[in-house]
């Protein structure tokens, strides 16, 4: 009888542990997705102005080389 109760408790504990691990992976997946989205937004916010400034500088230098602006 004690063996049967121990077996049931072990199966219940393993089932609960499996469910908690699965929940942990699900939460970790959502956290990684959120981090990816926030990282891409952060990268875009900091990269776009730099690209615009560098692009404007390149265009300005090309116009100076051609002689349109001084």
XYZ file of C-alpha atoms in Angstrom:
70
model
C 0.000 0.000 0.000
C 2.823 2.369 0.872
C 4.558 1.461 -2.389
C 1.415 2.269 -4.363
C 1.027 5.638 -2.632
C 4.714 6.407 -3.172
C 4.354 5.515 -6.855
C 1.314 7.755 -7.252
C 3.100 10.601 -5.457
C 6.166 10.110 -7.679
C 4.085 10.126 -10.850
C 2.236 13.244 -9.653
C 5.506 14.985 -8.797
C 7.027 14.110 -12.176
C 3.894 15.310 -13.984
C 3.978 18.591 -12.040
C 7.699 19.011 -12.718
C 7.130 18.375 -16.429
C 4.309 20.936 -16.523
C 6.434 23.526 -14.706
C 9.359 22.966 -17.077
C 7.022 23.276 -20.068
C 5.589 26.496 -18.625
C 9.117 27.775 -18.030
C 10.074 27.128 -21.649
C 6.888 28.827 -22.834
C 7.588 31.888 -20.677
C 11.224 31.875 -21.798
C 10.086 31.759 -25.420
C 7.814 34.757 -24.935
C 10.569 36.659 -23.112
C 12.971 35.933 -25.963
C 10.420 37.135 -28.515
C 9.823 40.330 -26.551
C 13.576 40.876 -26.201
C 14.025 40.338 -29.941
C 11.312 42.848 -30.828
C 12.599 45.427 -28.348
C 16.142 44.875 -29.574
C 15.123 45.393 -33.188
C 13.209 48.549 -32.279
C 16.184 49.846 -30.276
C 18.557 49.015 -33.121
C 16.271 50.747 -35.619
C 15.909 53.852 -33.488
C 19.656 54.222 -33.169
C 20.627 53.031 -36.645
C 18.179 55.052 -38.721
C 19.404 58.510 -37.659
C 23.022 57.423 -38.134
C 22.243 56.132 -41.618
C 20.425 59.358 -42.471
C 23.338 61.497 -41.256
C 25.930 59.372 -43.066
C 23.796 59.350 -46.217
C 23.399 63.126 -46.101
C 27.168 63.512 -45.611
C 27.890 61.253 -48.589
C 25.441 63.141 -50.798
C 26.907 66.458 -49.629
C 30.453 65.284 -50.468
C 29.307 64.064 -53.888
C 27.675 67.421 -54.582
C 30.855 69.206 -53.445
C 32.972 66.956 -55.681
C 30.778 67.685 -58.690
C 30.863 71.384 -57.840
C 27.169 72.026 -57.286
C 27.692 73.233 -53.715
C 30.717 74.881 -52.129
